[in-house]
CSV table of C-alpha atoms in Angstrom, one decimal:
chain,number,residue,atom,x,y,z
A,1381,UNK,CA,-15.8,-19.2,19.0
A,1382,UNK,CA,-18.9,-18.2,20.9
A,1383,UNK,CA,-22.0,-20.2,20.2
A,1384,UNK,CA,-24.0,-17.0,19.8
A,1385,UNK,CA,-22.0,-16.0,16.7
A,1386,UNK,CA,-23.1,-16.9,13.2
A,1387,UNK,CA,-20.8,-19.3,11.4
A,1388,UNK,CA,-18.2,-18.0,9.0
A,1389,UNK,CA,-19.5,-17.5,5.4
A,1390,UNK,CA,-17.7,-20.1,3.4
A,1391,UNK,CA,-17.5,-18.1,0.1
A,1392,UNK,CA,-16.3,-15.0,1.9
A,1393,UNK,CA,-13.7,-17.0,3.7
A,1394,UNK,CA,-12.6,-18.6,0.4
A,1395,UNK,CA,-12.5,-15.2,-1.3
A,1396,UNK,CA,-10.0,-13.8,1.2
A,1397,UNK,CA,-8.0,-17.0,1.3
A,1398,UNK,CA,-7.6,-16.9,-2.4
A,1399,UNK,CA,-6.5,-13.3,-2.3
A,1400,UNK,CA,-4.0,-14.1,0.5
A,1401,UNK,CA,-2.7,-17.1,-1.4
A,1402,UNK,CA,-2.2,-15.0,-4.6
A,1403,UNK,CA,-0.5,-12.3,-2.4
A,1404,UNK,CA,1.9,-14.7,-0.9
A,1405,UNK,CA,3.0,-16.3,-4.2
A,1406,UNK,CA,5.9,-14.8,-6.0
A,1407,UNK,CA,4.4,-15.6,-9.4
A,1408,UNK,CA,1.0,-15.7,-11.0
A,1409,UNK,CA,-0.8,-18.9,-10.2
A,1410,UNK,CA,-2.8,-21.1,-12.5
A,1411,UNK,CA,-6.2,-22.5,-11.4
A,1412,UNK,CA,-4.6,-25.9,-10.8
A,1413,UNK,CA,-1.9,-24.3,-8.5
A,1414,UNK,CA,-4.6,-22.4,-6.6
A,1415,UNK,CA,-6.6,-25.6,-6.2
A,1416,UNK,CA,-3.5,-27.3,-4.8
A,1417,UNK,CA,-2.6,-24.5,-2.4
A,1418,UNK,CA,-6.1,-23.8,-1.1
A,1419,UNK,CA,-7.7,-27.2,-1.3
A,1420,UNK,CA,-10.9,-25.6,-2.7
A,1421,UNK,CA,-13.0,-27.6,-5.2
A,1422,UNK,CA,-12.2,-26.6,-8.8
A,1423,UNK,CA,-15.8,-25.6,-9.7
A,1424,UNK,CA,-16.0,-23.3,-6.7
A,1425,UNK,CA,-12.6,-21.9,-7.4
A,1426,UNK,CA,-13.5,-21.3,-11.0
A,1427,UNK,CA,-16.6,-19.3,-10.1
A,1428,UNK,CA,-14.8,-17.3,-7.4
A,1429,UNK,CA,-11.9,-16.4,-9.8
A,1430,UNK,CA,-14.3,-15.2,-12.4
A,1431,UNK,CA,-16.0,-13.0,-9.8
A,1432,UNK,CA,-12.7,-11.6,-8.6
A,1433,UNK,CA,-11.4,-10.9,-12.1
A,1434,UNK,CA,-14.7,-9.2,-13.0
A,1435,UNK,CA,-14.4,-6.9,-10.0
A,1436,UNK,CA,-10.7,-6.1,-10.7
A,1437,UNK,CA,-9.5,-7.7,-7.5
A,1438,UNK,CA,-7.6,-10.3,-9.5
A,1439,UNK,CA,-6.0,-9.9,-12.8
A,1440,UNK,CA,-5.0,-12.5,-15.4
A,1441,UNK,CA,-1.9,-12.6,-17.5
A,1442,UNK,CA,-2.2,-12.0,-21.2
A,1443,UNK,CA,-2.9,-15.7,-21.9
A,1444,UNK,CA,-5.7,-15.6,-19.3
A,1445,UNK,CA,-4.3,-18.8,-17.8
A,1446,UNK,CA,-2.8,-17.5,-14.5
A,1447,UNK,CA,-3.9,-15.1,-11.8
A,1448,UNK,CA,-2.4,-12.4,-9.7
A,1449,UNK,CA,-3.6,-9.6,-7.3
A,1450,UNK,CA,-5.5,-6.9,-9.1
A,1451,UNK,CA,-5.5,-3.1,-8.7
A,1452,UNK,CA,-8.7,-2.9,-6.6
A,1453,UNK,CA,-7.0,-4.9,-3.9
A,1454,UNK,CA,-4.3,-2.2,-3.7
A,1455,UNK,CA,-6.9,0.6,-3.5
A,1456,UNK,CA,-8.7,-1.1,-0.7
A,1457,UNK,CA,-5.6,-2.2,1.2
A,1458,UNK,CA,-4.0,1.2,1.4
A,1459,UNK,CA,-7.2,2.6,2.9
A,1460,UNK,CA,-6.0,0.9,6.1
A,1461,UNK,CA,-3.2,3.5,6.2
A,1462,UNK,CA,-5.4,6.4,5.3
A,1463,UNK,CA,-7.7,5.8,8.3
A,1464,UNK,CA,-5.0,5.3,10.9
A,1465,UNK,CA,-5.1,8.4,13.2
A,1466,UNK,CA,-1.6,7.7,14.6
A,1467,UNK,CA,0.1,7.4,11.2
A,1468,UNK,CA,0.5,11.1,10.2
A,1469,UNK,CA,2.1,11.8,13.6
A,1470,UNK,CA,4.4,8.7,13.2
A,1471,UNK,CA,5.4,9.9,9.7
A,1472,UNK,CA,6.4,13.3,11.1
A,1473,UNK,CA,8.4,11.6,13.8
A,1474,UNK,CA,10.2,9.4,11.2
A,1475,UNK,CA,11.1,12.6,9.2
A,1476,UNK,CA,12.6,14.2,12.3
A,1477,UNK,CA,14.4,11.1,13.4
A,1478,UNK,CA,15.9,10.4,9.9
A,1479,UNK,CA,17.0,14.0,9.6
A,1480,UNK,CA,18.8,13.7,13.0
A,1481,UNK,CA,20.5,10.3,12.5
A,1482,UNK,CA,20.7,9.8,8.7
A,1483,UNK,CA,19.7,6.2,8.8
A,1484,UNK,CA,16.6,4.3,7.6
A,1485,UNK,CA,13.8,4.4,10.1
A,1486,UNK,CA,10.5,2.5,10.4
A,1487,UNK,CA,7.1,2.6,12.0
A,1488,UNK,CA,5.4,-0.8,12.4
A,1489,UNK,CA,2.6,-2.5,14.2
A,1490,UNK,CA,2.4,-6.0,15.7
A,1491,UNK,CA,0.0,-8.3,13.8
A,1492,UNK,CA,-0.1,-11.5,15.8
A,1493,UNK,CA,3.3,-13.2,15.5
A,1494,UNK,CA,4.4,-10.7,12.8
A,1495,UNK,CA,5.2,-7.0,12.5
A,1496,UNK,CA,3.6,-5.0,9.7
A,1497,UNK,CA,5.5,-2.0,8.3
A,1498,UNK,CA,3.3,1.1,8.1
A,1499,UNK,CA,5.8,3.7,7.2
A,1500,UNK,CA,9.5,4.0,6.3
A,1501,UNK,CA,11.8,6.9,5.7
A,1502,UNK,CA,15.0,5.8,3.8
A,1503,UNK,CA,18.5,6.7,4.6
A,1504,UNK,CA,20.0,8.8,1.8
A,1505,UNK,CA,22.7,6.1,1.4
A,1506,UNK,CA,20.4,3.1,1.8
A,1507,UNK,CA,22.3,0.0,0.6
A,1508,UNK,CA,20.6,-2.7,2.6
A,1509,UNK,CA,17.2,-4.3,2.3
A,1510,UNK,CA,14.3,-2.0,3.2
A,1511,UNK,CA,11.0,-3.4,4.2
A,1512,UNK,CA,8.3,-1.7,2.2
A,1513,UNK,CA,5.0,-0.4,3.6
A,1514,UNK,CA,2.5,-3.3,3.8
A,1515,UNK,CA,5.2,-5.9,4.1
A,1516,UNK,CA,5.4,-8.2,7.1
A,1517,UNK,CA,8.2,-9.9,9.0
A,1518,UNK,CA,8.2,-12.5,11.8
A,1519,UNK,CA,8.2,-10.6,15.1
A,1520,UNK,CA,11.0,-12.7,16.7
A,1521,UNK,CA,13.6,-11.8,14.0
A,1522,UNK,CA,13.2,-8.0,14.2
A,1523,UNK,CA,14.0,-5.4,16.9
A,1524,UNK,CA,10.5,-4.0,16.2
A,1525,UNK,CA,9.0,-7.4,16.9
A,1526,UNK,CA,11.1,-8.0,20.0
A,1527,UNK,CA,10.2,-4.7,21.6
A,1528,UNK,CA,6.5,-5.3,21.0
A,1529,UNK,CA,6.7,-8.9,22.2
A,1530,UNK,CA,8.3,-7.6,25.3
A,1531,UNK,CA,5.0,-5.7,26.0
A,1532,UNK,CA,3.4,-9.1,26.5
A,1533,UNK,CA,4.0,-11.6,29.4
A,1534,UNK,CA,6.1,-14.6,28.8
A,1535,UNK,CA,3.0,-16.8,28.8
A,1536,UNK,CA,1.4,-14.6,26.2
A,1537,UNK,CA,4.5,-14.8,24.0
A,1538,UNK,CA,4.7,-18.6,24.3
A,1539,UNK,CA,1.0,-18.9,23.4
A,1540,UNK,CA,1.5,-16.6,20.4
A,1541,UNK,CA,4.7,-17.8,18.7
A,1542,UNK,CA,5.1,-21.0,16.7
A,1543,UNK,CA,7.7,-23.5,17.7
A,1544,UNK,CA,10.3,-24.0,16.4
A,1545,UNK,CA,11.0,-20.3,15.5
A,1546,UNK,CA,12.0,-20.0,11.8
A,1547,UNK,CA,15.5,-18.7,11.3
A,1548,UNK,CA,16.2,-16.0,8.6
A,1549,UNK,CA,19.9,-15.9,9.3
A,1550,UNK,CA,22.4,-17.9,11.4
A,1551,UNK,CA,22.0,-15.3,14.1
A,1552,UNK,CA,18.2,-15.6,14.4
A,1553,UNK,CA,17.1,-16.6,17.9
A,1554,UNK,CA,15.1,-19.9,17.3
A,1555,UNK,CA,14.9,-21.1,20.9
A,1556,UNK,CA,11.9,-19.8,22.7
A,1557,UNK,CA,13.6,-19.8,26.2
A,1558,UNK,CA,16.4,-17.8,24.8
A,1559,UNK,CA,14.0,-15.4,23.2
A,1560,UNK,CA,12.0,-14.8,26.5
A,1561,UNK,CA,15.4,-14.2,28.2
A,1562,UNK,CA,16.1,-11.5,25.6
A,1563,UNK,CA,12.6,-10.0,26.0
A,1564,UNK,CA,13.3,-9.8,29.8
A,1565,UNK,CA,16.3,-7.7,29.1
A,1566,UNK,CA,14.3,-5.5,26.7
A,1567,UNK,CA,11.7,-5.0,29.4
A,1568,UNK,CA,14.4,-3.8,31.8
A,1569,UNK,CA,16.2,-1.4,29.5
A,1570,UNK,CA,13.2,-0.2,27.5
A,1571,UNK,CA,14.5,-0.8,24.0
A,1572,UNK,CA,15.4,-3.8,21.8
A,1573,UNK,CA,18.5,-4.3,19.7
A,1574,UNK,CA,19.2,-7.1,17.2
A,1575,UNK,CA,22.2,-7.6,15.0
A,1576,UNK,CA,21.9,-9.6,11.8
A,1577,UNK,CA,19.0,-11.7,13.2
A,1578,UNK,CA,16.8,-10.7,10.3
A,1579,UNK,CA,19.2,-9.6,7.6
A,1580,UNK,CA,23.0,-10.2,7.4
A,1581,UNK,CA,24.9,-6.9,7.6
A,1582,UNK,CA,22.1,-5.0,9.3
A,1583,UNK,CA,21.5,-4.1,12.9
A,1584,UNK,CA,18.3,-2.6,14.3
A,1585,UNK,CA,17.2,-0.8,17.4
A,1586,UNK,CA,13.5,-0.3,18.4
A,1587,UNK,CA,11.4,1.5,21.0
A,1588,UNK,CA,7.7,0.9,21.6
A,1589,UNK,CA,5.3,3.8,21.2
A,1590,UNK,CA,3.6,4.1,24.6
A,1591,UNK,CA,0.1,5.2,23.7
A,1592,UNK,CA,-1.6,1.8,24.2
A,1593,UNK,CA,-1.0,-0.8,26.8
A,1594,UNK,CA,0.2,-3.2,25.7
A,1595,UNK,CA,1.9,-1.1,23.0
A,1596,UNK,CA,1.0,-2.2,19.4
A,1597,UNK,CA,3.4,0.1,17.6
A,1598,UNK,CA,7.1,0.7,17.6
A,1599,UNK,CA,9.7,2.9,15.9
A,1600,UNK,CA,13.0,1.5,14.8
A,1601,UNK,CA,16.2,2.4,13.0
A,1602,UNK,CA,18.0,-0.1,10.8
A,1603,UNK,CA,21.7,0.5,10.3
A,1604,UNK,CA,24.8,-1.2,9.0
A,1605,UNK,CA,25.9,-3.9,11.5
A,1606,UNK,CA,29.4,-2.5,11.3
A,1607,UNK,CA,28.7,0.8,13.0
A,1608,UNK,CA,30.8,1.6,16.0
A,1609,UNK,CA,29.2,1.1,19.5
A,1610,UNK,CA,29.3,4.9,20.1
A,1611,UNK,CA,27.3,5.5,16.9
A,1612,UNK,CA,24.8,2.8,17.9
A,1613,UNK,CA,24.4,4.4,21.3
A,1614,UNK,CA,23.8,7.8,19.8
A,1615,UNK,CA,21.2,6.4,17.4
A,1616,UNK,CA,19.5,4.5,20.3
A,1617,UNK,CA,19.2,7.7,22.3
A,1618,UNK,CA,17.7,9.5,19.3
A,1619,UNK,CA,15.2,6.7,18.7
A,1620,UNK,CA,14.2,6.8,22.4
A,1621,UNK,CA,13.9,10.6,22.4
A,1622,UNK,CA,11.7,10.9,19.2
A,1623,UNK,CA,9.5,7.9,20.1
A,1624,UNK,CA,8.8,9.3,23.6
A,1625,UNK,CA,7.9,12.6,21.9
A,1626,UNK,CA,5.6,10.8,19.5
A,1627,UNK,CA,3.8,8.9,22.3
A,1628,UNK,CA,3.3,12.2,24.3
A,1629,UNK,CA,1.8,13.8,21.1
A,1630,UNK,CA,-0.5,10.9,20.5
A,1631,UNK,CA,-1.7,10.9,24.1
A,1632,UNK,CA,-2.2,14.7,24.0
A,1633,UNK,CA,-4.3,14.3,20.8
A,1634,UNK,CA,-6.4,11.6,22.5
A,1635,UNK,CA,-5.4,8.9,20.0
A,1636,UNK,CA,-5.7,5.5,21.6
B,655,UNK,CA,-21.2,-11.3,-20.0
B,656,UNK,CA,-20.8,-14.5,-22.1
B,657,UNK,CA,-23.4,-17.2,-21.6
B,658,UNK,CA,-20.6,-19.8,-21.1
B,659,UNK,CA,-19.3,-18.1,-18.0
B,660,UNK,CA,-20.5,-19.2,-14.5
B,661,UNK,CA,-22.5,-16.5,-12.7
B,662,UNK,CA,-20.7,-14.3,-10.1
B,663,UNK,CA,-20.6,-15.7,-6.6
B,664,UNK,CA,-22.9,-13.6,-4.5
B,665,UNK,CA,-21.0,-13.8,-1.2
B,666,UNK,CA,-17.7,-13.2,-2.9
B,667,UNK,CA,-19.1,-10.1,-4.7
B,668,UNK,CA,-20.6,-8.9,-1.4
B,669,UNK,CA,-17.3,-9.5,0.4
B,670,UNK,CA,-15.3,-7.2,-1.9
B,671,UNK,CA,-18.1,-4.6,-2.1
B,672,UNK,CA,-18.1,-4.4,1.7
B,673,UNK,CA,-14.3,-4.0,1.6
B,674,UNK,CA,-14.5,-1.3,-1.1
B,675,UNK,CA,-17.3,0.5,0.8
B,676,UNK,CA,-15.2,0.5,4.0
B,677,UNK,CA,-12.2,1.7,2.0
B,678,UNK,CA,-14.1,4.6,0.5
B,679,UNK,CA,-15.5,5.8,3.8
B,680,UNK,CA,-13.6,8.4,5.7
B,681,UNK,CA,-14.8,7.0,9.1
B,682,UNK,CA,-15.5,3.6,10.5
B,683,UNK,CA,-19.0,2.4,9.5
B,684,UNK,CA,-21.7,0.8,11.7
B,685,UNK,CA,-23.6,-2.2,10.5
B,686,UNK,CA,-26.6,0.1,9.8
B,687,UNK,CA,-24.5,2.4,7.8
B,688,UNK,CA,-23.0,-0.5,5.8
B,689,UNK,CA,-26.5,-1.8,5.2
B,690,UNK,CA,-27.6,1.5,3.9
B,691,UNK,CA,-24.6,1.9,1.6
B,692,UNK,CA,-24.5,-1.6,0.2
B,693,UNK,CA,-28.2,-2.5,0.3
B,694,UNK,CA,-27.3,-6.0,1.5
B,695,UNK,CA,-29.7,-7.7,4.0
B,696,UNK,CA,-28.7,-7.3,7.6
B,697,UNK,CA,-28.4,-11.0,8.4
B,698,UNK,CA,-26.1,-11.6,5.4
B,699,UNK,CA,-24.0,-8.5,6.3
B,700,UNK,CA,-23.7,-9.6,10.0
B,701,UNK,CA,-22.3,-13.0,9.0
B,702,UNK,CA,-20.0,-11.5,6.4
B,703,UNK,CA,-18.6,-8.9,8.9
B,704,UNK,CA,-18.0,-11.6,11.5
B,705,UNK,CA,-16.1,-13.6,8.9
B,706,UNK,CA,-14.0,-10.6,7.8
B,707,UNK,CA,-13.2,-9.6,11.4
B,708,UNK,CA,-12.2,-13.1,12.3
B,709,UNK,CA,-9.8,-13.1,9.3
B,710,UNK,CA,-8.3,-9.7,10.1
B,711,UNK,CA,-9.5,-8.2,6.9
B,712,UNK,CA,-11.8,-5.8,8.9
B,713,UNK,CA,-11.2,-4.4,12.3
B,714,UNK,CA,-13.7,-3.0,14.8
B,715,UNK,CA,-13.3,0.0,17.0
B,716,UNK,CA,-12.8,-0.5,20.8
B,717,UNK,CA,-16.6,-0.5,21.4
B,718,UNK,CA,-17.0,-3.2,18.6
B,719,UNK,CA,-19.8,-1.2,17.1
B,720,UNK,CA,-18.1,0.2,13.9
B,721,UNK,CA,-15.9,-1.4,11.2
B,722,UNK,CA,-12.9,-0.4,9.2
B,723,UNK,CA,-10.4,-2.0,6.9
B,724,UNK,CA,-8.1,-4.4,8.7
B,725,UNK,CA,-4.3,-5.1,8.4
B,726,UNK,CA,-4.6,-8.2,6.2
B,727,UNK,CA,-6.2,-6.1,3.5
B,728,UNK,CA,-3.0,-3.9,3.5
B,729,UNK,CA,-0.8,-7.0,3.3
B,730,UNK,CA,-2.7,-8.4,0.3
B,731,UNK,CA,-3.1,-5.1,-1.5
B,732,UNK,CA,0.5,-4.1,-1.6
B,733,UNK,CA,1.3,-7.5,-3.1
B,734,UNK,CA,0.0,-5.9,-6.4
B,735,UNK,CA,3.0,-3.7,-6.3
B,736,UNK,CA,5.5,-6.5,-5.4
B,737,UNK,CA,4.5,-8.4,-8.5
B,738,UNK,CA,4.6,-5.7,-11.0
B,739,UNK,CA,7.6,-6.2,-13.3
B,740,UNK,CA,7.7,-2.6,-14.5
B,741,UNK,CA,7.6,-1.0,-11.1
B,742,UNK,CA,11.3,-1.4,-10.0
B,743,UNK,CA,12.4,0.2,-13.3
B,744,UNK,CA,9.8,2.9,-12.9
B,745,UNK,CA,11.1,3.6,-9.3
B,746,UNK,CA,14.7,4.0,-10.6
B,747,UNK,CA,13.3,6.4,-13.3
B,748,UNK,CA,11.5,8.5,-10.7
B,749,UNK,CA,14.7,8.7,-8.6
B,750,UNK,CA,16.7,10.0,-11.6
B,751,UNK,CA,14.0,12.3,-12.6
B,752,UNK,CA,13.5,13.9,-9.2
B,753,UNK,CA,17.3,14.2,-8.8
B,754,UNK,CA,17.4,16.2,-12.1
B,755,UNK,CA,14.4,18.5,-11.6
B,756,UNK,CA,13.9,18.6,-7.8
B,757,UNK,CA,10.1,18.3,-8.0
B,758,UNK,CA,7.6,15.6,-6.9
B,759,UNK,CA,7.3,12.9,-9.5
B,760,UNK,CA,4.8,10.0,-10.0
B,761,UNK,CA,4.3,6.7,-11.8
B,762,UNK,CA,0.6,5.8,-12.3
B,763,UNK,CA,-1.6,3.4,-14.2
B,764,UNK,CA,-5.0,3.9,-15.7
B,765,UNK,CA,-7.8,1.9,-14.0
B,766,UNK,CA,-10.9,2.5,-16.1
B,767,UNK,CA,-11.8,6.2,-15.7
B,768,UNK,CA,-9.3,6.7,-12.9
B,769,UNK,CA,-5.5,6.8,-12.5
B,770,UNK,CA,-4.0,4.7,-9.7
B,771,UNK,CA,-0.7,5.9,-8.2
B,772,UNK,CA,1.9,3.2,-8.0
B,773,UNK,CA,5.0,5.1,-7.0
B,774,UNK,CA,5.9,8.7,-5.9
B,775,UNK,CA,9.2,10.4,-5.1
B,776,UNK,CA,8.6,13.6,-3.2
B,777,UNK,CA,10.3,16.9,-3.8
B,778,UNK,CA,12.5,18.0,-0.9
B,779,UNK,CA,10.3,21.1,-0.5
B,780,UNK,CA,6.9,19.4,-1.0
B,781,UNK,CA,4.3,21.8,0.3
B,782,UNK,CA,1.4,20.7,-1.9
B,783,UNK,CA,-0.9,17.7,-1.7
B,784,UNK,CA,0.9,14.5,-2.7
B,785,UNK,CA,-1.1,11.5,-3.9
B,786,UNK,CA,0.0,8.4,-2.0
B,787,UNK,CA,0.7,5.0,-3.5
B,788,UNK,CA,-2.6,3.1,-3.9
B,789,UNK,CA,-4.7,6.3,-4.1
B,790,UNK,CA,-6.8,7.0,-7.1
B,791,UNK,CA,-7.9,10.2,-8.9
B,792,UNK,CA,-10.4,10.7,-11.7
B,793,UNK,CA,-8.4,10.5,-15.0
B,794,UNK,CA,-9.9,13.7,-16.5
B,795,UNK,CA,-8.6,16.0,-13.8
B,796,UNK,CA,-4.9,14.9,-13.9
B,797,UNK,CA,-2.2,15.2,-16.5
B,798,UNK,CA,-1.5,11.5,-15.9
B,799,UNK,CA,-5.0,10.7,-16.7
B,800,UNK,CA,-5.2,13.0,-19.7
B,801,UNK,CA,-2.1,11.6,-21.3
B,802,UNK,CA,-3.4,8.0,-20.8
B,803,UNK,CA,-6.9,8.9,-22.1
B,804,UNK,CA,-5.2,10.4,-25.2
B,805,UNK,CA,-3.9,6.8,-25.9
B,806,UNK,CA,-7.6,5.9,-26.6
B,807,UNK,CA,-9.8,7.0,-29.5
B,808,UNK,CA,-12.4,9.7,-28.8
B,809,UNK,CA,-15.1,7.0,-29.1
B,810,UNK,CA,-13.4,4.9,-26.4
B,811,UNK,CA,-13.0,8.0,-24.2
B,812,UNK,CA,-16.6,8.9,-24.5
B,813,UNK,CA,-17.7,5.3,-23.7
B,814,UNK,CA,-15.4,5.3,-20.7
B,815,UNK,CA,-16.1,8.6,-18.9
B,816,UNK,CA,-19.1,9.5,-16.9
B,817,UNK,CA,-21.1,12.5,-17.9
B,818,UNK,CA,-21.1,15.1,-16.5
B,819,UNK,CA,-17.4,15.1,-15.5
B,820,UNK,CA,-17.0,15.9,-11.8
B,821,UNK,CA,-15.0,19.1,-11.1
B,822,UNK,CA,-12.4,19.1,-8.4
B,823,UNK,CA,-11.6,22.8,-8.8
B,824,UNK,CA,-13.0,25.7,-10.9
B,825,UNK,CA,-10.4,24.8,-13.6
B,826,UNK,CA,-11.4,21.2,-14.1
B,827,UNK,CA,-12.6,20.4,-17.6
B,828,UNK,CA,-16.1,19.1,-17.1
B,829,UNK,CA,-17.3,19.3,-20.8
B,830,UNK,CA,-16.5,16.1,-22.7
B,831,UNK,CA,-16.1,17.9,-26.0
B,832,UNK,CA,-13.6,20.3,-24.5
B,833,UNK,CA,-11.8,17.3,-23.0
B,834,UNK,CA,-11.5,15.4,-26.3
B,835,UNK,CA,-10.2,18.7,-27.9
B,836,UNK,CA,-7.5,18.8,-25.2
B,837,UNK,CA,-6.7,15.1,-25.8
B,838,UNK,CA,-6.3,15.8,-29.5
B,839,UNK,CA,-3.6,18.4,-28.6
B,840,UNK,CA,-2.0,15.8,-26.2
B,841,UNK,CA,-1.8,13.3,-29.1
B,842,UNK,CA,-0.1,15.8,-31.3
B,843,UNK,CA,2.5,17.1,-28.9
B,844,UNK,CA,3.1,13.8,-27.0
B,845,UNK,CA,2.6,15.1,-23.5
B,846,UNK,CA,-0.1,16.5,-21.3
B,847,UNK,CA,-0.2,19.6,-19.1
B,848,UNK,CA,-2.8,20.7,-16.7
B,849,UNK,CA,-2.8,23.7,-14.4
B,850,UNK,CA,-4.9,23.7,-11.2
B,851,UNK,CA,-7.5,21.3,-12.7
B,852,UNK,CA,-7.0,18.8,-9.9
B,853,UNK,CA,-5.5,20.9,-7.1
B,854,UNK,CA,-5.4,24.7,-6.7
B,855,UNK,CA,-1.8,25.9,-6.8
B,856,UNK,CA,-0.5,22.8,-8.5
B,857,UNK,CA,0.4,22.2,-12.2
B,858,UNK,CA,1.3,18.9,-13.7
B,859,UNK,CA,3.0,17.5,-16.8
B,860,UNK,CA,2.8,13.9,-17.9
B,861,UNK,CA,4.2,11.5,-20.5
B,862,UNK,CA,2.9,8.0,-21.3
B,863,UNK,CA,5.4,5.1,-21.0
B,864,UNK,CA,5.4,3.4,-24.4
B,865,UNK,CA,5.8,-0.2,-23.6
B,866,UNK,CA,2.2,-1.2,-24.2
B,867,UNK,CA,-0.3,0.0,-26.9
B,868,UNK,CA,-2.4,1.6,-25.8
B,869,UNK,CA,-0.1,2.7,-23.0
B,870,UNK,CA,-1.4,2.0,-19.5
B,871,UNK,CA,1.2,3.8,-17.5
B,872,UNK,CA,2.6,7.3,-17.3
B,873,UNK,CA,5.2,9.4,-15.5
B,874,UNK,CA,4.3,12.9,-14.3
B,875,UNK,CA,5.8,15.8,-12.4
B,876,UNK,CA,3.6,18.0,-10.2
B,877,UNK,CA,4.9,21.4,-9.5
B,878,UNK,CA,3.8,24.8,-8.1
B,879,UNK,CA,1.5,26.4,-10.6
B,880,UNK,CA,3.4,29.7,-10.2
B,881,UNK,CA,6.6,28.3,-11.9
B,882,UNK,CA,7.9,30.4,-14.8
B,883,UNK,CA,7.2,29.0,-18.3
B,884,UNK,CA,11.0,28.4,-18.9
B,885,UNK,CA,11.1,26.2,-15.8
B,886,UNK,CA,8.0,24.3,-16.9
B,887,UNK,CA,9.6,23.8,-20.3
B,888,UNK,CA,12.8,22.4,-18.8
B,889,UNK,CA,10.8,20.1,-16.5
B,890,UNK,CA,8.7,18.9,-19.4
B,891,UNK,CA,11.8,18.0,-21.4
B,892,UNK,CA,13.3,16.1,-18.5
B,893,UNK,CA,10.0,14.1,-18.0
B,894,UNK,CA,10.0,13.3,-21.8
B,895,UNK,CA,13.7,12.2,-21.7
B,896,UNK,CA,13.4,10.0,-18.6
B,897,UNK,CA,10.1,8.4,-19.6
B,898,UNK,CA,11.4,7.5,-23.1
B,899,UNK,CA,14.5,6.0,-21.4
B,900,UNK,CA,12.2,4.0,-19.1
B,901,UNK,CA,10.1,2.7,-22.0
B,902,UNK,CA,13.2,1.7,-23.9
B,903,UNK,CA,14.5,-0.2,-20.8
B,904,UNK,CA,11.1,-2.0,-20.3
B,905,UNK,CA,11.0,-3.1,-24.0
B,906,UNK,CA,14.7,-4.3,-23.8
B,907,UNK,CA,13.8,-6.3,-20.7
B,908,UNK,CA,10.8,-7.8,-22.6
B,909,UNK,CA,8.3,-6.4,-20.0
B,910,UNK,CA,4.9,-6.0,-21.7
């Protein structure tokens, strides 16, 4: 933090921490649970919750004893999507790609050590778990994340990722040296492939969208892990072709 | 505001007002523009913006001179959808309804004088404007809004809506007395219908989901305004049938 910068505003920081804590929790949280999870003093928390409820950013259950994210948080959050100049082009790309390969396809952006899903087009026969727009997964477990981590140097990757890496399945790469080895292969061949590292029964191939260096965005296809190698190869070629076309369009449009 | 309640926390209120202001703006905003739109003092705004950028709730453009909504606002906002117990059932209902009628269908909730779109399933031949999840429209211009306003008494509607009502097209009802007349018809027949009141070329029929009184949620179908009356009638019957089934399911599941 530079010395010239003003300090963070405590109430503002607490406000977004409360919202993030509510967002991460599966259930509504009571004031005591929020106090426990945030460590904020009860009196401060009480006044902040009243403010957020009043402004529709937090809602209470019918007994007014527990809190959850409110509708105005949704309104504001999705504005991130509305303002992204690359997204409409990426959505067109996903439509074309799904029409060609018939599998579920995604457009995502790296957010630190995670990938954030910005658009998804579902396979007609989707029977596996589909990340929804606005959801986030650890970068190291997904093909999307691996192809975007491969845009960084090994030193940058090591500085970015927590250790140990959290496993989501028995196939998740949890060893950082093994991951950087995998990223090296991704750099050489230009695409990433993971099989059941994020979700059992699902494989995924991803290609970075080359309109920024390092690339922040990638396109992926998630497919049943049981597909034959020839089918995977065909899908990979289609993902490469459509993602290159998207990158060319974005550069032509001057979107950076 | 009750006298027993603590006052609103000024920095928290400013934090969410800044986020809402950024969300409502089509472009990134400079500090001066934000100051103009919010009326907050520049020093306070500067410290709040630094806090929100640091926490990834706001992002800056490459020149660091203008601000927009950041990725963590998206993450948090979509948590509102994840935690809604009615939404998965409503999504199933939309799938079935679209499969039956082949038009774009929506699930939305009233948010004061607006409706907030929580789920959409697009027609295969969608060639008209489709509200996206997390977007909001004035209640009085939409069939969804009209059917939910009809759940309230005329006095409640009059207290809720701004006057004059803002027109979106030449067909928008802007006269409150005319609107309450229309709502009276909606109450009698049990569904709402609007033609080009929100978007030229588009008509919409909506039915409230009876699992809360007054109902907060509704299902609608938007369709080309040029459809023949017999087709509209068939679509209306399908929307009624599927929405009733959804309400019965929600009540059976104890979702209130």
